[in-house]
Amino acid sequence: MPIMQAKKRYLLLFCAFLASVYFGCYRKKSEEVLSEVCTLPEFINVGAIRTGSVGRRKERSTIENTQLCRMETCFDFTKCKNDFKVYVYPSDENDSEPSQSYQKLLNVLRESRYYTSDPTEACLFVLSLDTLDRDRLSADYVRNLQLRIQKLPLWNNGVNHLIFNLYSGTWPNYTENGLDFDYGKAILAKASMSEQHLRHGFDISIPLFHKTHPEKGGNPGFVLSNNFPLNKNYLLAFKGKRYVHGIGSDTRNSLYHLHNEQDIILVTTCKHGKNWKEMKDERCDEDNKEYDRYDYEVLLQNSTFCLVPRGRRLGSFRFLEVLQAGCIPVLLSNGWALPFAQVIDWSKSVLWADERLLLQVPNVVRSISATRILELRQQSQVLWERYFSSIEKIVFTTLEIIRERLPQQWIREGLIWNNSPGALVTLPNYSDSYADFPFHAQSYSDRFTAVVYCQIGSPVVPSSPLYRLVSNVARSKYVSRIIIVWSNEHLPMKNRWPAMPAHVTLKILQAGSDPIKTSISQRFYPHPLINTTGVLSLDEDSLLTTDEVDFAFQVWKQFPDRIVGYPARSHYWDDAKGSWGYTSKWTNDYSIVLTGAAFYHRYYNVLYTEWLSPLLHKTVEQSQNCEDILMNFLVSHVTRRAPIKVTQRKQYKEQPLAGGWSPWNDPDHFIQRQTCLNTFAAVFGYMPLLRSNLRLDPVLFKDPVSNKRKKYRQIELVGS
Amino acid sequence: MLLKIPLPNSPTCYKNFFISIILLIVIIYIYQLTTYTKVNLVYYDKVRLVNLHKLPVKLLEDSVKKPAILNKKCTYWDCFNLYRCGNTGHDRITVYVYPLKKYLDGRDASSVISKEYYRILEAVIDSKYYTANPNEACLFVPSVDTLSQDNLQTNFTTKILNNLEYWSGGENHLIYNMIAGKAPEFSPVVELDVGNAMIAGADFDTFTFRTGFDISIPIFSPVLKLAEEPEINYNRPWFLTSSQISIDPLYMQELEDLQAKTSNILILDSCYYHNYTKRCEISTNQPYDYPQILQKSTFCTIFRGERMGQTALLESMAAGCIPVIMMDSPIMPFNDVLDWKRAAIFILEDHIDNTMTVLRKITPQHVREMQKHVRFLYNTYFSSFKQIVETSLDIIQDRVFPQWGRVYDDWNVSPDDRTSNPLFLPITAPRAQGFTAVILTYDRLESLFILIEKISKVPSLMKIVVVWNHQRKAPPALSKFPQIAKPISVIRTKANKLSNRFLPYEEIETEAILSIDDDIVMLTSDELEFGYEVWREFPDRIVGFPSRTHIWDNVTKSWKYESEWTNEISMVLTGAAFYHKYWNYLYTTALPTGVKNWVDDHMNCEDIAMNFLVANITNKPPIKVAPRKKFKCPECTNNEMLSADLGHMVERSQCVDFFTKAFGRMPLQSVEFRADPVLYKDPFPEKLKRFNNIGSL
């Protein structure tokens, strides 16, 4: 035993020695390094830091090289002081018709809320001369453009002009800035731009779109479900031409290396143009045969990833096609400045492959996790639907990017641009705070403002529906203000109104004699008195109990981006008439919740008033009707969701006294609404309304428990 | 002798046999060892940053070749040699740092590197991208201090760089530079002939920055630590402060014009006795401590001077002061990935007179958001050389491996604010796909078969997956199952775990899962079909029948589980609920381990865990469908069951309490509504209602 102990003792001693040596040295070493670092000089002499004067500014403003254009050197901001308006040159009768695409683009601009016919109030100018196709070999090529543009009195070397272009350069080099005219200081909105040629913060890259690309509305994306994991027949697909020789042909020529006939299908054909046979190489016949075995549409639908290789130019039609299909784009187009990359974060929806590493593409694609695929695929649909599915969206996005560059204009952060519903329906002048919009955060006040629209203006007596409505709403503990919008001339006496509880204020607004102000759209005016995010919109003869008001408000707080209310209606497609129909019958689903008794976010007031096309406002004004349908169109368009109906109540108005006039018992009223529905669908370019199969009731609604346990007892008594 | 196979009947033979085998193994081992060392004979030592004043000397020879000047046309696609990267089998870039040397030629000698460049090299070496092996390096960082043009001997440094062992025209070399250009030109790019090298510079403007190739970094300030504040102070006496020393007189004039109209603008400049950490008010000469004074201002102007990069930018950000960038064509630090719109205000040099209009328009709420974001950016990317270097390397990493790259939210949203609903596309799920019923069962065959019969009548049912959780007893043959028109698959599990019901089985081919207990036989076909309809409209939520709620118990100071008839619900039990298959995947892969173990240990609360998981990610409550039912054994009302029930409730409450701690918050939300068919209880012919058999007890 003593031996063992001695052994142990020595061992311990040895360990201690080792430890001391190790730690001692270590400490010494690190101290040494520290002291060494302390002796090093600093990279900057703090005492000498000065900002100094900016000599270069003047220098730069005299630079006449338009290739170095920036907003501050080539753009006249003084033209944009008042408003962001776009002037479109009138079409000259002597000119040939512009191409179909350019015609659509001009239509969109002329019908938009940006448009002005007065060049003196315009900030941006758009030519009526077609600049889309600048390939000399093309049928749409406009000749003598240089001369014609020089003749325009407002041209001013392109200052504040916006030039749209899809194709530049021609065979064989397809030079990127070969537009065949001097665009001077004009901003280029051009497809297939490269990072190198794009004038930073000035030019805008747009996507290449087909002649058939819809003017407005646009087709939805193909993704209808979010299966996980995504099981598609093919992993990666491509079907297209290859050019055999010349610029941009290398990538497509070598795709056959990756084609494995199983999960990677990359097929090319040499057939294009008249004399392809003269240029063909030894692979052409084999490739052509393989090419015919696959159908493009089938590949699009059945592949997880789709290759988007460059063609003669950097961009290709395939980019938008693939995006719409929800087939995740795999880009092989080195140096391409992706469309709207200033604001869109493409890394959320595309994969960059590298032309230099073509053979790596299968590995890259296989390494993407199922979760990432789920994200990429959904985001491709968000981007497609919000910015690319119609010419209108592409043009508006271009304009909004330019608008955000102007001094004193509101800007939107990337979170808004890159999330549904996107920047085009998020008006930054409403609020600069992300949380104020109904879409993203769940921030809402615990109070709401009730807006009662009085179109008829019946006298206010305790027995009148309006009197009862106002006192019912005032009893809600969530209401903070009741605003009466009185469109009639004769204002009732102040003391006629029911007494308000302490936390509620009553305000009466009278619409003036101005015809626009008396428009029925006035009920949706974003009045500064509305200081809560929640708005309860009511008609003067709506019937609602306090419990109903409270319950609907609780539901709305969970769905602040939707219309939540009582009376519901539906739309349907009438095959016989080939048009949309409107019904108030009892159905198993609904798509409209009338704003006579509904909650919505006050932001929609702003969108309704400022964002909708003037054509839509005109329709409402002329008919003095349909404003509620239009609001439903708007909200469904923004959210891509149906409204929400709460509880059983369907009749929300008292039957008018015999002989009493109400716009709702007028038979024309109904036909008018049907017409509205069709007009709105035409102007939106599609039917945004969506159906729902459910309604929301209180948790214990009509359950066999004592009424005393139920929170919303009045609702139990309300029939339908 | 070794190869001779011994006879197995004598003990010596055994011994010899074993010895020979051991010998053989040893020989093989030694052989392998020698060949191994032959292959990897070269060892690479990590560069050590020591003995800075006694560095090995390298004599530079005058090369005949003239060094290539900076290639202004470079892009990532044609100047960056991609083939150097990723060929080591790594998923990341590799960065080599040249060993420190003292360079000499006939006339000049290199001086020691600066403290800051030392920090940069240190950060590169400590980063996950560092490699000691130049042959497998994708990026090269020279150990020659290029941080400040003011300290550079231009020609000599160019010469050193061009003499670097792996230079090859600057290809894949990264030159860190914070002060570029000399008087009087003040070029925004460092004046070195570096050919195709990338520059991580702080002075770029949009004319000189090679997008996608160069990297924009901030200029570091030695006094940064003095400016930092422990937490954001939102109440600041000054609205706008200008603190840079000797700014352009034209701008000073504009500032004074602004000040004449508004009272709380503070304009500072150098004091009479110049000291960087003291500033004086320009008219009263009142002295202030710099940069601490920046903590007292909401906005801080950053003017362009002779150079684009201004130390005031990071100083303001450290002090939580929102920078107001008064520059034309600036390239902000890390502009490739950071969205500066969230943290700074940009004003063109010709529009300085509008500054107050722009700033006053910003709502107080947004000012706070920006202040928070300034702090987030500073703390994440700018507060040390380590962060600056790592961020610059991260950016290159994402260029080389874009498929694994970070996206907008990863860079620009602080982790606390990140909301990432994985099912964010606003779609109503298609009816045609239908749902898969997943039934967890042990051995209650009778009720299982009744259930299968019943749910087979639901029109949108596509398939039934039976998860057989009994290990010792085999499930009955499929032929014994009720014969229904829909496919059934039976999955045998390896252990009797509740989490088996939430595995993302391949057999589930639809988006929608109906998770249902084997004893829930009371739901009608209409109710289930309607439940599926509701789920289609809310595909990211749990949509189902039995609901529960949680309440805060003020006495025990803990969360309580509640199954009474209440006006609120916050959970829908997965004993009968529809939800998206993706949640199964997340339950299996992303549930906090504590929660997962708890569920398996207690054989309970897997349904509560699922509700926590979904609510925590989506911030949305579940949806209860149709009126309440009596779910579990309607006849058991005797006392014995009641006490068992009580114990059950206690355990469930413990679950809620424990999960809240494990998730770090209470994610559940209570709502007061449920979903019914549009015509529920309406006086309307039942035949015309799409769902009429709803709500029977």
Coordinates of C-alpha atoms in Angstrom, one line a residue, chain B residues 162-478:
Chain B
N162 CA 2.9 41.5 -57.0
N163 CA 5.7 39.4 -55.6
L164 CA 3.4 37.3 -53.4
E165 CA 3.8 33.7 -54.0
Y166 CA 0.3 33.0 -55.3
W167 CA -0.5 36.4 -56.6
S168 CA -1.2 35.6 -60.3
G169 CA -2.4 39.0 -61.3
G170 CA -4.3 39.5 -58.0
E171 CA -6.7 36.7 -58.8
N172 CA -8.9 35.8 -55.8
H173 CA -7.0 38.1 -53.5
L174 CA -8.8 40.3 -51.1
I175 CA -7.4 43.7 -50.3
Y176 CA -8.8 45.3 -47.2
N177 CA -8.7 49.1 -47.4
M178 CA -10.4 51.7 -45.2
I179 CA -8.8 54.9 -46.4
A180 CA -8.4 55.2 -50.1
G181 CA -6.9 57.9 -52.3
K182 CA -4.5 60.7 -51.5
A183 CA -4.8 64.4 -51.7
P184 CA -5.7 66.2 -53.9
E185 CA -7.5 63.6 -56.0
F186 CA -8.8 61.4 -53.2
S187 CA -9.6 58.5 -55.5
P188 CA -12.4 56.3 -54.0
V189 CA -10.3 53.2 -54.7
V190 CA -7.0 52.4 -53.1
E191 CA -4.2 53.5 -55.4
L192 CA -2.4 50.2 -55.8
D193 CA -1.8 48.2 -59.0
V194 CA -3.7 45.1 -57.9
G195 CA -4.9 43.8 -61.2
N196 CA -7.9 41.5 -60.7
A197 CA -7.9 41.5 -56.9
M198 CA -11.1 42.2 -55.1
I199 CA -11.2 45.2 -52.8
A200 CA -12.9 45.4 -49.5
G201 CA -13.0 49.1 -49.3
A202 CA -14.7 51.8 -47.4
D203 CA -14.6 54.7 -49.8
F204 CA -16.5 53.4 -52.8
D205 CA -19.1 55.4 -54.7
T206 CA -21.4 54.0 -57.3
F207 CA -18.9 54.9 -60.1
T208 CA -16.1 52.9 -58.7
F209 CA -17.7 50.0 -56.9
R210 CA -17.7 46.8 -59.0
T211 CA -21.1 45.4 -58.1
G212 CA -21.0 41.8 -57.1
F213 CA -17.2 41.8 -57.0
D214 CA -15.9 44.3 -54.6
I215 CA -17.1 44.4 -51.0
S216 CA -18.0 47.6 -49.3
I217 CA -16.9 47.8 -45.6
P218 CA -17.2 50.6 -43.1
I219 CA -14.3 52.7 -42.0
F220 CA -13.6 51.7 -38.4
S221 CA -13.2 54.3 -35.7
P222 CA -10.8 53.9 -32.8
V223 CA -13.2 55.7 -30.4
L224 CA -16.1 53.4 -31.1
K225 CA -16.2 51.9 -27.7
L226 CA -16.8 55.3 -26.1
A227 CA -19.9 55.8 -28.2
E228 CA -21.6 52.6 -27.3
E229 CA -24.5 52.7 -24.9
P230 CA -25.7 49.7 -22.9
E231 CA -29.3 50.0 -24.0
I232 CA -31.2 52.3 -26.4
N233 CA -32.1 55.6 -25.0
Y234 CA -35.2 56.7 -26.9
N235 CA -35.5 60.2 -25.3
R236 CA -32.9 62.4 -26.8
P237 CA -32.7 66.1 -26.3
W238 CA -31.2 66.9 -29.7
F239 CA -33.2 66.1 -32.9
L240 CA -30.3 66.4 -35.3
T241 CA -26.6 66.7 -34.7
S242 CA -23.8 67.4 -37.1
S243 CA -20.5 66.5 -35.5
Q244 CA -18.0 65.9 -38.3
I245 CA -14.9 68.1 -38.2
S246 CA -14.5 70.8 -40.9
I247 CA -17.2 69.8 -43.3
D248 CA -17.6 71.6 -46.6
P249 CA -18.4 75.3 -46.0
L250 CA -21.3 75.0 -48.4
Y251 CA -22.8 72.3 -46.3
M252 CA -22.1 74.2 -43.1
Q253 CA -24.0 77.1 -44.6
E254 CA -27.0 74.9 -45.3
L255 CA -26.9 73.5 -41.8
E256 CA -26.9 76.9 -40.3
D257 CA -29.8 77.8 -42.4
L258 CA -31.6 74.7 -41.1
Q259 CA -30.7 75.6 -37.6
A260 CA -32.0 79.1 -38.0
K261 CA -35.5 77.7 -38.5
T262 CA -35.4 74.9 -35.9
S263 CA -34.1 75.1 -32.4
N264 CA -32.9 71.6 -31.6
I265 CA -30.2 71.1 -34.2
L266 CA -26.8 70.9 -32.8
I267 CA -23.8 71.8 -35.0
L268 CA -20.4 70.9 -33.7
D269 CA -16.9 71.2 -35.0
S270 CA -13.4 70.9 -33.7
C271 CA -12.6 73.0 -30.6
Y272 CA -9.9 75.6 -30.6
Y273 CA -7.5 73.1 -29.2
H274 CA -8.0 70.2 -31.5
N275 CA -8.8 66.9 -29.9
Y276 CA -10.8 64.2 -31.6
T277 CA -12.8 63.4 -28.5
K278 CA -13.9 66.9 -27.9
R279 CA -16.3 69.0 -30.0
C280 CA -17.5 72.5 -29.7
E281 CA -20.7 74.1 -30.7
I282 CA -19.9 76.4 -33.6
S283 CA -21.3 79.6 -32.3
T284 CA -21.2 79.4 -28.5
N285 CA -18.1 77.2 -28.4
Q286 CA -19.7 75.2 -25.7
P287 CA -17.6 72.0 -25.5
Y288 CA -19.0 68.5 -25.6
D289 CA -17.5 65.0 -25.2
Y290 CA -17.3 63.2 -28.5
P291 CA -18.7 60.7 -29.4
Q292 CA -20.8 60.5 -26.3
I293 CA -22.8 63.6 -27.4
L294 CA -24.2 61.5 -30.2
Q295 CA -26.1 59.5 -27.7
K296 CA -28.1 62.6 -27.0
S297 CA -29.3 63.0 -30.6
T298 CA -32.0 61.2 -32.6
F299 CA -30.5 61.8 -36.0
C300 CA -26.9 62.4 -37.0
T301 CA -25.7 63.8 -40.3
I302 CA -23.0 62.1 -42.2
F303 CA -21.6 64.3 -44.9
R304 CA -19.4 63.3 -47.7
G305 CA -16.0 64.9 -47.4
E306 CA -12.9 64.5 -49.4
R307 CA -13.6 60.8 -49.0
M308 CA -16.8 58.8 -49.0
G309 CA -16.0 56.7 -45.9
Q310 CA -16.6 58.7 -42.8
T311 CA -15.7 57.5 -39.3
A312 CA -18.8 59.3 -38.1
L313 CA -21.0 56.6 -39.6
L314 CA -20.1 53.9 -37.2
E315 CA -19.7 56.4 -34.3
S316 CA -23.3 57.5 -34.8
M317 CA -24.5 53.9 -35.1
A318 CA -22.7 52.9 -31.9
A319 CA -24.4 55.8 -30.1
G320 CA -27.8 54.6 -31.4
C321 CA -28.1 57.8 -33.5
I322 CA -29.9 57.3 -36.8
P323 CA -27.5 58.3 -39.6
V324 CA -28.7 60.8 -42.2
I325 CA -26.6 60.2 -45.2
M326 CA -25.9 63.4 -47.1
M327 CA -24.1 61.9 -50.1
D328 CA -24.7 61.5 -53.8
S329 CA -24.1 57.9 -55.1
P330 CA -22.8 56.4 -51.9
I331 CA -22.1 52.7 -51.5
M332 CA -23.1 51.8 -48.0
P333 CA -21.2 49.1 -46.0
F334 CA -22.2 45.6 -47.0
N335 CA -24.7 47.1 -49.5
D336 CA -24.9 43.7 -51.2
V337 CA -26.9 42.3 -48.4
L338 CA -28.0 45.0 -46.0
D339 CA -31.1 47.0 -46.6
W340 CA -30.0 50.4 -45.4
K341 CA -33.5 51.9 -46.0
R342 CA -34.4 50.4 -42.6
A343 CA -31.7 52.1 -40.7
A344 CA -30.7 55.3 -42.4
I345 CA -32.2 58.3 -44.2
F346 CA -30.7 59.3 -47.5
I347 CA -30.6 62.9 -48.7
L348 CA -29.1 64.1 -51.9
E349 CA -26.5 66.8 -51.6
D350 CA -28.6 69.2 -53.6
H351 CA -31.6 68.7 -51.3
I352 CA -30.1 69.3 -47.9
D353 CA -32.4 72.3 -47.4
N354 CA -35.3 69.8 -47.3
T355 CA -33.8 67.7 -44.5
M356 CA -36.1 68.9 -41.8
T357 CA -39.2 68.3 -43.9
V358 CA -38.1 64.7 -44.5
L359 CA -37.1 64.0 -40.9
R360 CA -40.2 65.6 -39.4
K361 CA -42.4 63.4 -41.6
I362 CA -41.1 60.2 -40.0
T363 CA -43.6 59.0 -37.3
P364 CA -42.3 58.5 -33.8
Q365 CA -43.1 54.8 -34.1
H366 CA -40.9 54.5 -37.1
V367 CA -38.1 56.5 -35.5
R368 CA -38.1 53.8 -32.7
E369 CA -38.0 51.0 -35.2
M370 CA -35.1 52.6 -37.0
Q371 CA -33.2 53.1 -33.7
K372 CA -33.7 49.5 -32.9
H373 CA -32.5 48.5 -36.3
V374 CA -29.4 50.8 -36.1
R375 CA -28.5 49.0 -32.9
F376 CA -29.1 45.6 -34.5
L377 CA -26.9 46.3 -37.5
Y378 CA -24.2 47.8 -35.3
N379 CA -24.2 44.9 -32.9
T380 CA -24.3 42.3 -35.5
Y381 CA -22.1 43.5 -38.3
F382 CA -20.0 46.5 -37.2
S383 CA -18.9 46.6 -33.6
S384 CA -15.6 44.9 -34.1
F385 CA -13.1 43.9 -36.7
K386 CA -14.0 40.4 -36.2
Q387 CA -17.6 41.1 -37.3
I388 CA -16.6 43.2 -40.2
V389 CA -14.2 40.6 -41.5
E390 CA -16.6 37.7 -40.9
T391 CA -19.4 39.5 -42.7
S392 CA -17.2 40.3 -45.7
L393 CA -16.2 36.6 -45.9
D394 CA -19.8 35.6 -45.5
I395 CA -20.8 37.7 -48.5
I396 CA -18.1 36.0 -50.6
Q397 CA -19.2 32.6 -49.3
D398 CA -22.8 33.4 -50.5
R399 CA -21.5 34.4 -53.9
V400 CA -19.6 31.2 -54.4
F401 CA -22.3 29.0 -52.9
P402 CA -25.5 30.9 -53.7
Q403 CA -27.6 27.7 -53.3
W404 CA -27.0 27.8 -49.5
G405 CA -27.0 31.6 -49.3
R406 CA -28.7 33.7 -46.7
V407 CA -31.8 35.6 -47.8
Y408 CA -33.1 39.1 -47.0
D409 CA -34.6 38.2 -43.7
D410 CA -31.5 36.4 -42.5
W411 CA -29.4 39.5 -42.9
N412 CA -31.9 42.3 -42.2
V413 CA -34.3 41.1 -39.6
S414 CA -33.2 40.7 -36.0
P415 CA -33.9 37.1 -34.8
D416 CA -36.4 38.4 -32.3
D417 CA -38.6 39.9 -35.0
R418 CA -38.3 37.1 -37.5
T419 CA -41.7 35.6 -38.2
S420 CA -41.4 32.9 -40.7
N421 CA -44.6 31.1 -41.4
P422 CA -43.4 28.2 -43.6
L423 CA -46.8 28.1 -45.3
F424 CA -46.9 31.8 -46.3
L425 CA -48.5 31.6 -49.8
P426 CA -52.1 32.7 -49.5
I427 CA -53.8 29.9 -51.2
T428 CA -56.9 27.8 -50.5
A429 CA -55.8 24.2 -50.7
P430 CA -57.4 22.4 -53.6
R431 CA -60.4 20.2 -52.7
A432 CA -59.4 17.5 -55.2
Q433 CA -56.3 16.4 -53.3
G434 CA -58.3 15.3 -50.3
F435 CA -56.8 14.2 -47.0
T436 CA -55.1 11.2 -45.4
A437 CA -56.5 9.9 -42.2
V438 CA -53.7 8.9 -39.7
I439 CA -55.1 6.7 -37.0
L440 CA -52.9 5.9 -34.0
T441 CA -53.9 2.6 -32.5
Y442 CA -52.6 0.1 -29.9
D443 CA -54.9 -2.9 -30.1
R444 CA -58.5 -1.6 -29.8
L445 CA -59.5 -3.4 -33.0
E446 CA -63.2 -3.1 -32.5
S447 CA -63.4 0.6 -32.4
L448 CA -60.6 0.9 -35.0
F449 CA -62.7 -1.0 -37.5
I450 CA -65.8 1.1 -36.7
L451 CA -63.8 4.2 -37.2
I452 CA -62.4 3.0 -40.5
E453 CA -65.9 2.2 -41.7
K454 CA -67.2 5.6 -40.7
I455 CA -64.4 7.7 -42.1
S456 CA -64.3 5.8 -45.4
K457 CA -67.6 7.5 -46.2
V458 CA -66.1 11.0 -46.1
P459 CA -66.0 12.1 -49.7
S460 CA -62.6 13.8 -49.5
L461 CA -60.8 10.9 -47.8
M462 CA -58.0 9.7 -50.0
K463 CA -56.3 7.1 -47.8
I464 CA -56.1 5.7 -44.3
V465 CA -52.8 5.2 -42.6
V466 CA -53.0 3.1 -39.4
V467 CA -50.1 3.6 -37.1
W468 CA -49.9 0.3 -35.2
N469 CA -48.1 1.1 -31.9
H470 CA -48.2 -2.4 -30.3
Q471 CA -44.8 -4.0 -30.8
R472 CA -45.5 -7.5 -29.5
K473 CA -48.8 -8.0 -31.2
A474 CA -48.9 -7.9 -35.0
P475 CA -51.7 -6.0 -36.7
P476 CA -54.4 -8.1 -38.3
A477 CA -54.0 -8.9 -42.0
L478 CA -55.4 -6.3 -44.4

